[in-house]
Amino acid sequence: MAAMSAEQPARFVVRIGVRSYEMDVNGHVNHAVYHQYAEHARMEHFRASGLSEDVLAGRELTVVLLSTTVHFRAELRAGETLEVDSEIAFTRRKPFTMSHRIRRIADRAGTPVDDLAAEVECTMGVLDVGTRRLVADPHARLSAAATEPALLGPVPD
């Protein structure tokens, strides 16, 4: 995980190997799988901060995806190694953003490379499961439940 200062959003990184069953008929990663890579990074980011699904459920909360956009930059193929980062940015509004960069860090032969494969932008919210409404001040609600709240980034201005 990269270091962060008080001014930086919280950034977290996971490593993923591209699997053969993720290929489409053209021999590269299917477009929907990029969304799955970002989802994996998001969930691992929350888990690392101490916000597992069970912890959130115990507080009658869940994190929901409101919208997502992927900008494809390069093809990915089976056997390559990726790093997917996850960056959270809160404001004073109920929705917050999580951004991801999917980078190829090794080709199929294991040779190190550094290629940006995709950028993913997600709008998220914290849902009160009882009222089925987004909570106000999601940063504070998540930080109160987290064991590592620094991974959620600074308090929004």
Tab-separated table of C-alpha atoms in Angstrom:
chain	number	residue	atom	x	y	z
A	1	MET	CA	0.000	0.000	0.000
A	2	ALA	CA	1.287	3.475	-0.835
A	3	ALA	CA	1.921	6.042	1.856
A	4	MET	CA	-0.461	8.975	2.077
A	5	SER	CA	-0.437	12.464	3.511
A	6	ALA	CA	-3.340	14.287	5.145
A	7	GLU	CA	-4.097	16.025	1.843
A	8	GLN	CA	-4.211	12.852	-0.259
A	9	PRO	CA	-7.220	10.599	-0.675
A	10	ALA	CA	-6.770	7.087	0.710
A	11	ARG	CA	-5.090	4.775	-1.831
A	12	PHE	CA	-4.915	1.005	-1.587
A	13	VAL	CA	-3.420	-1.536	-4.033
A	14	VAL	CA	-4.155	-5.212	-4.770
A	15	ARG	CA	-2.384	-7.581	-7.159
A	16	ILE	CA	-4.369	-9.837	-9.526
A	17	GLY	CA	-3.337	-12.489	-12.042
A	18	VAL	CA	-5.370	-12.515	-15.264
A	19	ARG	CA	-7.093	-15.894	-15.605
A	20	SER	CA	-7.775	-17.718	-18.867
A	21	TYR	CA	-11.542	-17.894	-18.321
A	22	GLU	CA	-11.720	-14.077	-18.276
A	23	MET	CA	-10.951	-13.884	-22.008
A	24	ASP	CA	-13.497	-12.950	-24.652
A	25	VAL	CA	-13.686	-14.263	-28.234
A	26	ASN	CA	-10.946	-11.797	-29.266
A	27	GLY	CA	-8.442	-13.289	-26.817
A	28	HIS	CA	-8.326	-10.397	-24.385
A	29	VAL	CA	-10.041	-9.710	-21.054
A	30	ASN	CA	-13.798	-9.297	-21.406
A	31	HIS	CA	-14.965	-5.748	-20.749
A	32	ALA	CA	-17.147	-6.789	-17.776
A	33	VAL	CA	-14.143	-8.285	-15.979
A	34	TYR	CA	-12.580	-4.826	-15.606
A	35	HIS	CA	-15.572	-3.993	-13.372
A	36	GLN	CA	-14.873	-7.143	-11.344
A	37	TYR	CA	-11.227	-6.165	-10.876
A	38	ALA	CA	-12.320	-2.764	-9.550
A	39	GLU	CA	-14.914	-4.395	-7.283
A	40	HIS	CA	-12.257	-6.714	-5.859
A	41	ALA	CA	-9.983	-3.734	-5.102
A	42	ARG	CA	-12.873	-1.857	-3.446
A	43	MET	CA	-13.822	-4.772	-1.214
A	44	GLU	CA	-10.204	-5.428	-0.208
A	45	HIS	CA	-9.754	-1.717	0.556
A	46	PHE	CA	-12.774	-1.798	2.875
A	47	ARG	CA	-11.633	-5.073	4.489
A	48	ALA	CA	-8.141	-3.654	5.126
A	49	SER	CA	-9.748	-0.695	6.903
A	50	GLY	CA	-11.677	-3.162	9.090
A	51	LEU	CA	-14.975	-2.825	7.245
A	52	SER	CA	-15.884	-6.376	6.317
A	53	GLU	CA	-19.413	-7.168	5.207
A	54	ASP	CA	-20.095	-8.592	8.692
A	55	VAL	CA	-18.878	-5.453	10.478
A	56	LEU	CA	-21.049	-3.247	8.272
A	57	ALA	CA	-24.052	-5.561	8.671
A	58	GLY	CA	-23.626	-5.355	12.452
A	59	ARG	CA	-24.180	-1.625	12.136
A	60	GLU	CA	-27.049	-2.143	9.678
A	61	LEU	CA	-25.025	-0.544	6.884
A	62	THR	CA	-23.823	-1.615	3.478
A	63	VAL	CA	-21.803	0.096	0.768
A	64	VAL	CA	-23.615	0.393	-2.559
A	65	LEU	CA	-22.486	1.177	-6.072
A	66	LEU	CA	-24.534	3.994	-7.622
A	67	SER	CA	-22.737	4.315	-10.971
A	68	THR	CA	-19.547	3.200	-12.665
A	69	THR	CA	-17.612	4.176	-15.768
A	70	VAL	CA	-14.619	2.411	-17.310
A	71	HIS	CA	-12.152	4.004	-19.713
A	72	PHE	CA	-10.269	1.228	-21.506
A	73	ARG	CA	-6.626	2.033	-22.343
A	74	ALA	CA	-4.945	-1.287	-23.239
A	75	GLU	CA	-5.804	-4.943	-23.828
A	76	LEU	CA	-5.112	-7.470	-21.109
A	77	ARG	CA	-4.364	-11.134	-21.747
A	78	ALA	CA	-4.298	-14.352	-19.726
A	79	GLY	CA	-1.190	-14.849	-17.614
A	80	GLU	CA	-0.428	-11.169	-17.116
A	81	THR	CA	-0.099	-9.650	-13.653
A	82	LEU	CA	-2.043	-6.548	-12.665
A	83	GLU	CA	-2.120	-4.041	-9.871
A	84	VAL	CA	-5.457	-2.417	-9.195
A	85	ASP	CA	-5.458	0.595	-6.952
A	86	SER	CA	-8.413	1.961	-5.088
A	87	GLU	CA	-8.738	5.575	-3.998
A	88	ILE	CA	-11.595	6.913	-1.872
A	89	ALA	CA	-12.630	10.569	-1.928
A	90	PHE	CA	-15.384	11.893	0.323
A	91	THR	CA	-17.155	15.234	0.215
A	92	ARG	CA	-19.878	16.609	2.493
A	93	ARG	CA	-22.492	14.989	0.226
A	94	LYS	CA	-23.963	11.519	0.713
A	95	PRO	CA	-22.339	9.975	-2.394
A	96	PHE	CA	-18.578	9.522	-2.480
A	97	THR	CA	-16.200	8.330	-5.186
A	98	MET	CA	-13.854	5.420	-5.524
A	99	SER	CA	-11.438	5.537	-8.418
A	100	HIS	CA	-9.309	2.698	-9.702
A	101	ARG	CA	-6.377	2.363	-12.072
A	102	ILE	CA	-5.769	-1.069	-13.515
A	103	ARG	CA	-2.099	-1.399	-14.458
A	104	ARG	CA	-0.318	-4.304	-16.125
A	105	ILE	CA	2.876	-4.817	-14.119
A	106	ALA	CA	4.142	-8.031	-15.754
A	107	ASP	CA	3.517	-9.610	-19.142
A	108	ARG	CA	2.827	-13.312	-19.729
A	109	ALA	CA	6.537	-14.118	-19.586
A	110	GLY	CA	6.815	-12.363	-16.217
A	111	THR	CA	8.765	-9.447	-17.656
A	112	PRO	CA	8.060	-6.277	-15.679
A	113	VAL	CA	6.038	-3.652	-17.540
A	114	ASP	CA	4.060	-0.597	-16.498
A	115	ASP	CA	1.010	-0.106	-18.712
A	116	LEU	CA	-2.208	1.621	-17.774
A	117	ALA	CA	-4.957	-0.764	-18.922
A	118	ALA	CA	-8.063	1.012	-17.600
A	119	GLU	CA	-9.402	3.714	-15.333
A	120	VAL	CA	-12.599	3.084	-13.389
A	121	GLU	CA	-14.654	5.792	-11.698
A	122	CYS	CA	-17.392	4.769	-9.254
A	123	THR	CA	-19.972	6.743	-7.352
A	124	MET	CA	-20.755	5.003	-4.072
A	125	GLY	CA	-22.965	5.472	-1.052
A	126	VAL	CA	-23.454	4.007	2.401
A	127	LEU	CA	-26.936	2.582	2.727
A	128	ASP	CA	-28.886	2.218	5.971
A	129	VAL	CA	-30.368	-1.242	5.418
A	130	GLY	CA	-33.378	-0.513	7.637
A	131	THR	CA	-34.501	2.704	5.958
A	132	ARG	CA	-33.081	1.818	2.504
A	133	ARG	CA	-31.678	5.373	2.315
A	134	LEU	CA	-28.163	6.723	1.939
A	135	VAL	CA	-26.703	7.958	5.210
A	136	ALA	CA	-25.458	11.489	5.763
A	137	ASP	CA	-21.712	11.868	6.387
A	138	PRO	CA	-20.625	8.458	5.083
A	139	HIS	CA	-16.993	9.169	6.010
A	140	ALA	CA	-17.887	9.551	9.691
A	141	ARG	CA	-20.154	6.484	9.673
A	142	LEU	CA	-17.494	4.291	8.063
A	143	SER	CA	-14.660	5.707	10.185
A	144	ALA	CA	-16.614	4.969	13.374
A	145	ALA	CA	-16.821	1.296	12.403
A	146	ALA	CA	-13.306	0.935	10.943
A	147	THR	CA	-10.308	-0.481	12.788
A	148	GLU	CA	-7.987	1.366	10.367
A	149	PRO	CA	-9.896	4.604	9.593
A	150	ALA	CA	-6.789	6.257	8.095
A	151	LEU	CA	-7.307	3.986	5.041
A	152	LEU	CA	-10.557	5.876	4.392
A	153	GLY	CA	-8.694	9.141	3.927
A	154	PRO	CA	-9.071	12.557	5.508
A	155	VAL	CA	-12.264	14.077	6.848
A	156	PRO	CA	-13.918	15.947	3.974
A	157	ASP	CA	-13.743	19.754	3.943
